[in-house]
Short mmCIF file of C-alpha atoms and ligand atoms in Angstrom, two decimals:
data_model
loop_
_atom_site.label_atom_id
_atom_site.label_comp_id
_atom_site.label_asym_id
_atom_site.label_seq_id
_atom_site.Cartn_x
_atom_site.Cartn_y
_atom_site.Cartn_z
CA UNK A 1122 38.79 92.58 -145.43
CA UNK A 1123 36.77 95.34 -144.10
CA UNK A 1124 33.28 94.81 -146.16
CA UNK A 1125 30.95 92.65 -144.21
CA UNK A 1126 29.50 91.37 -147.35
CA UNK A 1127 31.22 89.46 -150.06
CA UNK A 1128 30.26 90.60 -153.11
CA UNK A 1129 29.94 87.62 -155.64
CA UNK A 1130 29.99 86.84 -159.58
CA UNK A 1131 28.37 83.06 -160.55
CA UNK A 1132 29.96 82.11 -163.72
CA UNK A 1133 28.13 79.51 -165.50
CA UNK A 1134 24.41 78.60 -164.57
CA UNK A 1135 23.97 75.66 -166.03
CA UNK A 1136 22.48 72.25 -164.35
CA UNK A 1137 24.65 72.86 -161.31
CA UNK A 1138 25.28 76.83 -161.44
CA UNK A 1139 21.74 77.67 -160.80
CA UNK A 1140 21.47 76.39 -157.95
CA UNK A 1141 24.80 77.76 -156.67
CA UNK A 1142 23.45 81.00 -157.46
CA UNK A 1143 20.22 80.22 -155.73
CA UNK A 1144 21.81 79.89 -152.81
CA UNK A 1145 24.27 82.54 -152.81
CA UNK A 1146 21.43 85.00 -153.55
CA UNK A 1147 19.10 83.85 -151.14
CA UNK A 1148 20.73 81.78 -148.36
CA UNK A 1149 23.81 82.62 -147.80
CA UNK A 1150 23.71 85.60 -145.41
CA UNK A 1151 27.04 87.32 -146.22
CA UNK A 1152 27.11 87.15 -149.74
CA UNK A 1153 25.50 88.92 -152.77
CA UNK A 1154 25.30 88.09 -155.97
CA UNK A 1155 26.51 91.35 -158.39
CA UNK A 1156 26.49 89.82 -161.44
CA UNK A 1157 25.95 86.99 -163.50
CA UNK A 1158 28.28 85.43 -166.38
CA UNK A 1159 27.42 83.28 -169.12
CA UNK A 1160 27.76 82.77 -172.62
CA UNK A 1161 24.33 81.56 -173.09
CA UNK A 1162 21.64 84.71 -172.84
CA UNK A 1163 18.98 82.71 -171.91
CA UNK A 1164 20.62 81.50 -168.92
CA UNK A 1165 21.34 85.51 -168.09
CA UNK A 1166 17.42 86.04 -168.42
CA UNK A 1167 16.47 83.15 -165.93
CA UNK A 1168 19.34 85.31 -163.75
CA UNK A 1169 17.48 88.19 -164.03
CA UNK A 1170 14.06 87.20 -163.75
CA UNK A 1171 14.69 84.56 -160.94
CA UNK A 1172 17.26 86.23 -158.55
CA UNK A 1173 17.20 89.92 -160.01
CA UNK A 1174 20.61 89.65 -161.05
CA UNK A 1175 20.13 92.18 -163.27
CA UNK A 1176 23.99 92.86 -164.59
CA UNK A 1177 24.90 89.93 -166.71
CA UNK A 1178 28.31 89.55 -168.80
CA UNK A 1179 28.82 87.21 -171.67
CA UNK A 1180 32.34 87.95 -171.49
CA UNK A 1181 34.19 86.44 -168.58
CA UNK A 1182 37.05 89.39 -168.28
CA UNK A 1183 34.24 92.04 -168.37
CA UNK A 1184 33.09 89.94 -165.10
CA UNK A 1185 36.35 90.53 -163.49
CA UNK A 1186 36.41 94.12 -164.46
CA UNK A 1187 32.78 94.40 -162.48
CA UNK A 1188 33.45 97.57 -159.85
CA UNK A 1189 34.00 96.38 -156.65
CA UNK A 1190 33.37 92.26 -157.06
CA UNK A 1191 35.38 90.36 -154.16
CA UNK A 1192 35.03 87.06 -155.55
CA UNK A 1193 33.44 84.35 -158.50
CA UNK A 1194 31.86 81.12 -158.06
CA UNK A 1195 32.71 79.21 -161.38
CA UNK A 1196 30.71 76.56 -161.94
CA UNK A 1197 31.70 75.95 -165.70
CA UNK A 1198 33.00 73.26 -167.25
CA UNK A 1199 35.67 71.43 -166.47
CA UNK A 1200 38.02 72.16 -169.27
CA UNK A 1201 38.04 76.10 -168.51
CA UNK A 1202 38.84 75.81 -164.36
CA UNK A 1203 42.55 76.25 -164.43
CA UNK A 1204 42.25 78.84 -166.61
CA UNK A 1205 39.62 81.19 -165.53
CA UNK A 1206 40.79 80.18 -161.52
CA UNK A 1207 44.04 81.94 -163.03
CA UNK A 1208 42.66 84.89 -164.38
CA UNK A 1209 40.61 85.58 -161.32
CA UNK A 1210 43.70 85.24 -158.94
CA UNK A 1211 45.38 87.55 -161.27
CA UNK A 1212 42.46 90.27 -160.64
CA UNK A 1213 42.73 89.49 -157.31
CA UNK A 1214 39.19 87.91 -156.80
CA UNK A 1215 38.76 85.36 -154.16
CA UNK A 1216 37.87 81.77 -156.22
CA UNK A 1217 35.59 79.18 -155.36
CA UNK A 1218 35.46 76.56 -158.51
CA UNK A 1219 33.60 73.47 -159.04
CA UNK A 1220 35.58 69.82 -159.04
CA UNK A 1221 37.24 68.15 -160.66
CA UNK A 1222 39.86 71.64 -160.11
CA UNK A 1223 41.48 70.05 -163.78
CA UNK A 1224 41.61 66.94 -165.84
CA UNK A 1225 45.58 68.07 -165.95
CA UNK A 1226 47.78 67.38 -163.55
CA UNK A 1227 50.47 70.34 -165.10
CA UNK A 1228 47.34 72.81 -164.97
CA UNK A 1229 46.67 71.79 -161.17
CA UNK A 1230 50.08 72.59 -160.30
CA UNK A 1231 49.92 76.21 -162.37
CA UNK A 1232 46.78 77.03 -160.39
CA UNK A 1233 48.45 76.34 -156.87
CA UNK A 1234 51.68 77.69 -158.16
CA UNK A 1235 49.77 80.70 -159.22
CA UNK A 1236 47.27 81.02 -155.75
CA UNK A 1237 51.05 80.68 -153.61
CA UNK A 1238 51.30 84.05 -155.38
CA UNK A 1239 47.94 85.38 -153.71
CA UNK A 1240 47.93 84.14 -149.94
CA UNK A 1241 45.31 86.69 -149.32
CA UNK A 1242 43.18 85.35 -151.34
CA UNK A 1243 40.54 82.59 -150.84
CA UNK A 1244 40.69 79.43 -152.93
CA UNK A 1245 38.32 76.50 -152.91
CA UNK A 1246 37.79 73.62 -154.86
CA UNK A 1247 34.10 72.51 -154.07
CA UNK A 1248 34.64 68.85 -152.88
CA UNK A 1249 31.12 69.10 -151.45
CA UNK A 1250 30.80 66.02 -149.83
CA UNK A 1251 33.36 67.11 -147.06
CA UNK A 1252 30.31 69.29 -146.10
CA UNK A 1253 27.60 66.78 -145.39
CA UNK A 1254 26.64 66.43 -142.04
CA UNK A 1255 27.40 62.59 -141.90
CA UNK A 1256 30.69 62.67 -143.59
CA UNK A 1257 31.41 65.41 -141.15
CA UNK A 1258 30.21 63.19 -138.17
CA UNK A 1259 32.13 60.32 -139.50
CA UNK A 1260 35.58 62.24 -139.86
CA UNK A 1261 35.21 63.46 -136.59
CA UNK A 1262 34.82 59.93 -135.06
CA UNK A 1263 37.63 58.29 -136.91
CA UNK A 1264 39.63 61.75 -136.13
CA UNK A 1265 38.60 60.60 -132.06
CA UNK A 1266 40.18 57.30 -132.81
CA UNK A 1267 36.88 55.36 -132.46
CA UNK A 1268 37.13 53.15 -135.59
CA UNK A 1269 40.93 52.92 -134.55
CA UNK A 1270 43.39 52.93 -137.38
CA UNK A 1271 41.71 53.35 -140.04
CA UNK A 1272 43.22 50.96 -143.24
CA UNK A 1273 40.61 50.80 -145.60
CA UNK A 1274 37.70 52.71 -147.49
CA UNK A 1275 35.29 51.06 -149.86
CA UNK A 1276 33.72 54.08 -151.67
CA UNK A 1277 31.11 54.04 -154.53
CA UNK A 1278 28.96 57.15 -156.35
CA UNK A 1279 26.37 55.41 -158.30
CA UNK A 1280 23.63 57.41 -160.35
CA UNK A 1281 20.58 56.63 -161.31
CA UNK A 1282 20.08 55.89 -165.40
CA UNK A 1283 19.41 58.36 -167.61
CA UNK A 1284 17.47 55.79 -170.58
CA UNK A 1285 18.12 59.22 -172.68
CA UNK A 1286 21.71 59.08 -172.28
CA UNK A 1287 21.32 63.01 -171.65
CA UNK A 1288 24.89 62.88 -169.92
CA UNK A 1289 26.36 61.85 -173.03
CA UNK A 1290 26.83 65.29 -174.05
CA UNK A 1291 29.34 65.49 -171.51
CA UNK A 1292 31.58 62.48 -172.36
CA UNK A 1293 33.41 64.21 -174.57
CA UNK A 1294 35.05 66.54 -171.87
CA UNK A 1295 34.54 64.96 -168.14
CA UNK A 1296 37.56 63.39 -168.59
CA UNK A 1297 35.93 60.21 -168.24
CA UNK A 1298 33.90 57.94 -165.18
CA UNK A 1299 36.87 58.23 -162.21
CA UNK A 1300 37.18 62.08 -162.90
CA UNK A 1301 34.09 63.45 -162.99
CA UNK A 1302 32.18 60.99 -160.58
CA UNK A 1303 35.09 59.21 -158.13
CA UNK A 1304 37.16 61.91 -157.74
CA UNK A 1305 34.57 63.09 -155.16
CA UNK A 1306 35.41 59.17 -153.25
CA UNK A 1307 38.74 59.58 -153.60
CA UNK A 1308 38.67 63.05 -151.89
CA UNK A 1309 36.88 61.31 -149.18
CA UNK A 1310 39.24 58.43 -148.91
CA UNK A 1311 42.30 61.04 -148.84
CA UNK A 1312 40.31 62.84 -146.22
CA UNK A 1313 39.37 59.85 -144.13
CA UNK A 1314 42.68 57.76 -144.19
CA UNK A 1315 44.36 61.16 -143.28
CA UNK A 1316 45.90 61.93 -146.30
CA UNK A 1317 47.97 59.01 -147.41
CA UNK A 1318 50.44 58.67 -150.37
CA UNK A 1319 49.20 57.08 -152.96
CA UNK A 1320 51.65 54.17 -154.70
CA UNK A 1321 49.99 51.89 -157.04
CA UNK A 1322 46.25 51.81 -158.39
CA UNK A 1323 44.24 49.22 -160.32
CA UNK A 1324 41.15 49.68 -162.33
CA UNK A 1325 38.82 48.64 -164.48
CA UNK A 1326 35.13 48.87 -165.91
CA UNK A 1327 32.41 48.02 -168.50
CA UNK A 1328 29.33 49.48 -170.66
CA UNK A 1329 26.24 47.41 -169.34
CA UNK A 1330 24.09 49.95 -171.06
CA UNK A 1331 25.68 53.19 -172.62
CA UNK A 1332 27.83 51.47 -175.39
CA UNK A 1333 28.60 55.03 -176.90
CA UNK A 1334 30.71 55.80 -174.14
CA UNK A 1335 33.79 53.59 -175.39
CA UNK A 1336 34.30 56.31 -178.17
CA UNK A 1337 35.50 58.11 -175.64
CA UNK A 1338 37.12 55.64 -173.60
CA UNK A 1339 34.83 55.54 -171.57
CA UNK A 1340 32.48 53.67 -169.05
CA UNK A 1341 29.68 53.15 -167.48
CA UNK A 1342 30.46 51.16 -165.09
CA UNK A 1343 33.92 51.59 -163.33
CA UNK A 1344 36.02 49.67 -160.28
CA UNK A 1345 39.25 50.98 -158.95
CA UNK A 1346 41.65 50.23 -156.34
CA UNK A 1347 44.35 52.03 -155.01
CA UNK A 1348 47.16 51.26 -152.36
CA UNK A 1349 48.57 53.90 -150.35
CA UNK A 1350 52.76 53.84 -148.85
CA UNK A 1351 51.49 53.49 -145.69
CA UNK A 1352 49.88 50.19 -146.70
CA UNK A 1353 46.06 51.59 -146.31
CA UNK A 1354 43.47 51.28 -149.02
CA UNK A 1355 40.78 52.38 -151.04
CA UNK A 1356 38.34 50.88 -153.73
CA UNK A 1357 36.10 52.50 -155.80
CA UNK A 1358 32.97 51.90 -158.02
CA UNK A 1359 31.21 54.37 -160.15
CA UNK A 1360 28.29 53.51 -162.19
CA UNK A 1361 25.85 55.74 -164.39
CA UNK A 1362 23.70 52.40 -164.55
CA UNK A 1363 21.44 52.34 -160.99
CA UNK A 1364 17.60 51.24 -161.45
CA UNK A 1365 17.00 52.04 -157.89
CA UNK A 1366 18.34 55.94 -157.59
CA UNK A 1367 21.51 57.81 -156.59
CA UNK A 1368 23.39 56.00 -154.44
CA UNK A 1369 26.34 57.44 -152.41
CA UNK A 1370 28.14 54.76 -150.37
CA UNK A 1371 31.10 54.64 -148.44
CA UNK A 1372 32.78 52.63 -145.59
CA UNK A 1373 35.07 53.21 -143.77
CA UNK A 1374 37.53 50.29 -141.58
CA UNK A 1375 39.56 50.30 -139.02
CA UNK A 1376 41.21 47.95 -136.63
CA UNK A 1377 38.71 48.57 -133.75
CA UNK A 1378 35.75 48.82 -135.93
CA UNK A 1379 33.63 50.31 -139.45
CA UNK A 1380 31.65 53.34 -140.10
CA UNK A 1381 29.14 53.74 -142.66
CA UNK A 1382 27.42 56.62 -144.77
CA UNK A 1383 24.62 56.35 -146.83
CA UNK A 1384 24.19 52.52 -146.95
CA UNK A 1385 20.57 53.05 -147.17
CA UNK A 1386 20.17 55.50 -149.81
CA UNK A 1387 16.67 56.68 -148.20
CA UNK A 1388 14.86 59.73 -149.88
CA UNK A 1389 13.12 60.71 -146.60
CA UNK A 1390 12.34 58.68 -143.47
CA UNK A 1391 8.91 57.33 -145.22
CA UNK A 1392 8.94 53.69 -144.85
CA UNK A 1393 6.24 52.07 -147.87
CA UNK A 1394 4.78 48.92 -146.80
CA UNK A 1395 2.67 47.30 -149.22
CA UNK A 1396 2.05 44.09 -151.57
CA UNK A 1397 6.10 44.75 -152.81
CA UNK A 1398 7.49 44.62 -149.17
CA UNK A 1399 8.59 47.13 -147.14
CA UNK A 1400 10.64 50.16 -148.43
CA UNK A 1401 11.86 53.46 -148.97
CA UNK A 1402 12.02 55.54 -151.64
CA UNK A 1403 15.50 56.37 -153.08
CA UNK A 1404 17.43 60.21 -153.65
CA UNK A 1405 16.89 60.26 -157.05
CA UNK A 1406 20.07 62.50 -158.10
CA UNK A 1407 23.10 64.13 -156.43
CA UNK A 1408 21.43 67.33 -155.64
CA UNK A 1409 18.63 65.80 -153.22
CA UNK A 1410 21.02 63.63 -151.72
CA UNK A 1411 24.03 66.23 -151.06
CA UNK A 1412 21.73 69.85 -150.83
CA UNK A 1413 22.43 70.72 -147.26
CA UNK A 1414 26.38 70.16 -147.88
CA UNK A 1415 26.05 72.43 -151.27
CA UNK A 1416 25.29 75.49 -148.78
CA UNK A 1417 26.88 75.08 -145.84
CA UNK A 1418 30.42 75.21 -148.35
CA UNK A 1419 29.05 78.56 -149.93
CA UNK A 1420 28.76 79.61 -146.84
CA UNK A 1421 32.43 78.23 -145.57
CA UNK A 1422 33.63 79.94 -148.62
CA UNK A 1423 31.78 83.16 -147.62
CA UNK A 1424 32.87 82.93 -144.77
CA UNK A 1425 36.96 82.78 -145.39
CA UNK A 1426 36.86 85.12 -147.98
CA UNK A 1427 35.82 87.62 -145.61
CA UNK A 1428 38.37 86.32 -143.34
CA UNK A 1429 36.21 84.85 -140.67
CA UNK A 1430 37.43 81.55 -140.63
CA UNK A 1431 40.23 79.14 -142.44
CA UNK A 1432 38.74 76.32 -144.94
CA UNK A 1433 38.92 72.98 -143.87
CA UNK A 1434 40.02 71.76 -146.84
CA UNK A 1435 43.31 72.92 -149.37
CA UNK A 1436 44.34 73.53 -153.25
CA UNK A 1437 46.56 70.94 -153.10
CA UNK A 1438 43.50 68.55 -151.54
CA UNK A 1439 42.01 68.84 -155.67
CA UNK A 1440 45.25 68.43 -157.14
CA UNK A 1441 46.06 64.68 -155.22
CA UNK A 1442 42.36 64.18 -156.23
CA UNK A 1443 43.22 64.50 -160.59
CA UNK A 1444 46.64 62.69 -159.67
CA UNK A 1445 44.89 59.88 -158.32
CA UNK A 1446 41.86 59.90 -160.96
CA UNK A 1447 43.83 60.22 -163.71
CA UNK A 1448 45.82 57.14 -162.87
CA UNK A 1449 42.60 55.14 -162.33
CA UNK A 1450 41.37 56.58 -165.91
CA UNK A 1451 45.16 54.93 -167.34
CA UNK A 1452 45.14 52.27 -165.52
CA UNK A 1453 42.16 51.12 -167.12
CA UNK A 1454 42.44 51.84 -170.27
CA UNK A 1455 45.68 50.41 -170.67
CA UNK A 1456 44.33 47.31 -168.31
CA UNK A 1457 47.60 47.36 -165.80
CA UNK A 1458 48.37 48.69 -162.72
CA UNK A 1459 50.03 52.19 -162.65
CA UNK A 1460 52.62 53.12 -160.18
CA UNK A 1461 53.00 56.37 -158.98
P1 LIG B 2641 26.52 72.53 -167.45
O1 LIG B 2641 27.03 72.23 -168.82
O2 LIG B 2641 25.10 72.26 -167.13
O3 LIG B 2641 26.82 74.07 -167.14
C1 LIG B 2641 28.00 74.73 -167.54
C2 LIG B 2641 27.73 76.22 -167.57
O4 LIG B 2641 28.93 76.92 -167.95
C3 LIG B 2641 26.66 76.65 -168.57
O5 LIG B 2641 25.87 77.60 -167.91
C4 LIG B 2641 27.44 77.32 -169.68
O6 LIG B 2641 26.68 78.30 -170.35
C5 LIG B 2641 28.56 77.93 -168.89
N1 LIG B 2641 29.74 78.29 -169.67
C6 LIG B 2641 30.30 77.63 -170.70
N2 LIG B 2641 31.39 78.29 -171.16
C7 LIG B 2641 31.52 79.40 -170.37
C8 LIG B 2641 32.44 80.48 -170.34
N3 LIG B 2641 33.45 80.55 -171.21
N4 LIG B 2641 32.27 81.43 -169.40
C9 LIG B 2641 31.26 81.37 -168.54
N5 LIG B 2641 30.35 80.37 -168.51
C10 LIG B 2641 30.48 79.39 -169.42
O7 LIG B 2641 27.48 71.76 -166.45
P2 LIG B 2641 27.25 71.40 -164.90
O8 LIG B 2641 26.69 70.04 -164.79
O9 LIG B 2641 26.56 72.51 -164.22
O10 LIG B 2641 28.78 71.28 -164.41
C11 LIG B 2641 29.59 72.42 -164.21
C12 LIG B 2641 30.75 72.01 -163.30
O11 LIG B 2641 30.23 71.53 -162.06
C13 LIG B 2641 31.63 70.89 -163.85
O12 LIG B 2641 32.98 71.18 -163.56
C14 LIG B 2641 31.20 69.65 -163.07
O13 LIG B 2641 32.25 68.72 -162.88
C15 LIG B 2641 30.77 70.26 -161.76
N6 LIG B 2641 29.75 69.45 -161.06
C16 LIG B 2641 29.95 69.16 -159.75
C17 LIG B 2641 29.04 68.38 -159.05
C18 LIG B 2641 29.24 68.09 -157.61
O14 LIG B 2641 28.71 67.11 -157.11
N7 LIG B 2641 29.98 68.91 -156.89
C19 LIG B 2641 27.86 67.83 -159.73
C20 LIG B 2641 27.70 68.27 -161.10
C21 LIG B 2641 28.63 69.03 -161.73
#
């Protein structure tokens, strides 16, 4: 590619998409943000007046037809990934889309089908956590054989409650606790057990506080285990129910020893002593705890789009991610295990 900058659409700028577009309009260095898409006007003002992304497109093919866009950052909901990943390959846009890449396993495998049809283009599924400078440190360790063999990853996402039930408004399409919360831990396990085949997974989970969620099958409280062929293993907890904070927790076993990330889910290095004991304050939400790793992958995906480097991570990564949540999701609501 012979521009030096990548010129960028951010579709959807909602809780998540505005900062996305924050950072690709002010700190990633080789990207700029042309235009702005959105069904929701107000969200094209705060575009506009915020980042002076003045060209904004309620229409999501009159973003692809923007003169001379390289790429979009789609950070919509789940249920429209597959399809608008599709369109954009079709234009011949580079794609960087939020996770979960589909709550359909058929629609995963029409999206890689479809990018095998554009090798020159970029495609990332933003499994951000892959980005963090500890995860990063503690792949590259287990990758040195450090830990050993590594047989065993005890993983848990774990957000603070919401006494509004705000999130609510997303049960309906998040495809349920495992999918829209574990499937970043089971991207991690994949990742850190070196990609084993998954065989059989068990799972199960509870409302302790959001009974509305079992309308939807859902919970807000969720455990899963899965087994691998090569006899490793991963378990899982989600939970939407933490007094404390956001808590991101995983381990990490091997035979010669165990790594750990986040097991003390510190705000900032401020340690409180006073007539409760001696603390720290806790991340209060995803954002503050995983804000470094959301730019260095915009700038990764800069970065490969414009052909200066190859992504660490592939399509087919997000696709084993939905296989793998969506048989947790069955596997507890029909309460038995589910072979793969
Ligand atoms: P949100 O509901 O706050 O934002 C969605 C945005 O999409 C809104 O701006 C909405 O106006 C826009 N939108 C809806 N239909 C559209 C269309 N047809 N064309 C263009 N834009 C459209 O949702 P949120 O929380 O920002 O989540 C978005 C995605 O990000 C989801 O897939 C979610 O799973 C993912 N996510 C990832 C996280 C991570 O840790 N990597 C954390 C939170 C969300």
């Amino acid at each position: 590619m012979s521009s030096p900058t990548l010129k960028v659409g951010i579709v959807g700028l909602g809780r998540l998409g505005q900062r996305h577009a924050i950072n690709l309009a002010q700190r990633v260095p080789n990207a700029e943000v042309v235009a702005a898409c959105s069904p929701m006007p107000a969200e094209l003002d705060w575009a506009a007046s915020t980042l002076g992304i003045t060209t904004g497109y309620a229409d999501y093919d009159a973003l692809l037809a923007h003169p001379g866009l390289d790429a979009v950052f789609l950070v919509t909901p789940t249920s429209l990934h597959a399809d608008q990943i599709i369109a954009a390959l079709r234009a011949g846009k580079h794609v960087f889309c939020e996770k979960p890449l589909s709550l359909d396993l058929a629609d995963c495998l029409k999206v890689e089908a479809e990018a095998a049809r554009h090798p020159q283009l970029t495609i990332m599924i933003g499994f951000v956590r892959r980005f963090d400078a500890s995860y990063h440190d503690a792949q590259q360790k287990i990758a040195q054989g450090m830990i050993g063999k590594p047989y065993l990853v005890r993983s848990q996402t774990c957000d603070q409650n919401d006494p509004s039930g705000a999130f609510m408004r997303f049960a309906p399409t998040s495809g349920g606790i495992f999918l829209d919360c574990s499937v970043h831990d089971i991207d991690l396990a994949r990742w850190l057990l070196g990609n084993p085949v998954p065989k059989r997974v068990y799972a199960s989970g509870t409302n302790a506080i959001h009974t509305g969620l079992q309308a939807f099958g859902d919970v807000d409280n969720g455990l899963a285990t899965v087994e691998f062929s090569d006899g490793s293993m991963a378990s899982f907890m989600a939970s939407r129910t933490m007094a404390h904070g956001h808590e991101t927790l995983t381990e990490v076993f091997g035979t010669g020893g165990r790594l750990a990330v986040g097991s003390n889910p510190r705000l900032n290095r401020v340690e409180i002593s006073d007539a409760h004991g001696v603390r720290n304050e806790c991340t209060p939400d995803f954002y503050a705890r995983f804000a470094d790793a959301f730019l260095i992958e915009a700038q990764e995906f800069t970065d490969a789009a414009l052909g200066r480097r190859t992504l660490s991570l592939t399509l087919h990564d997000a696709t084993e991610a939905t296989r793998i949540g969506l048989a947790m999701t069955q596997a507890m609501r029909e309460a038995r295990p589910i072979e793969f």
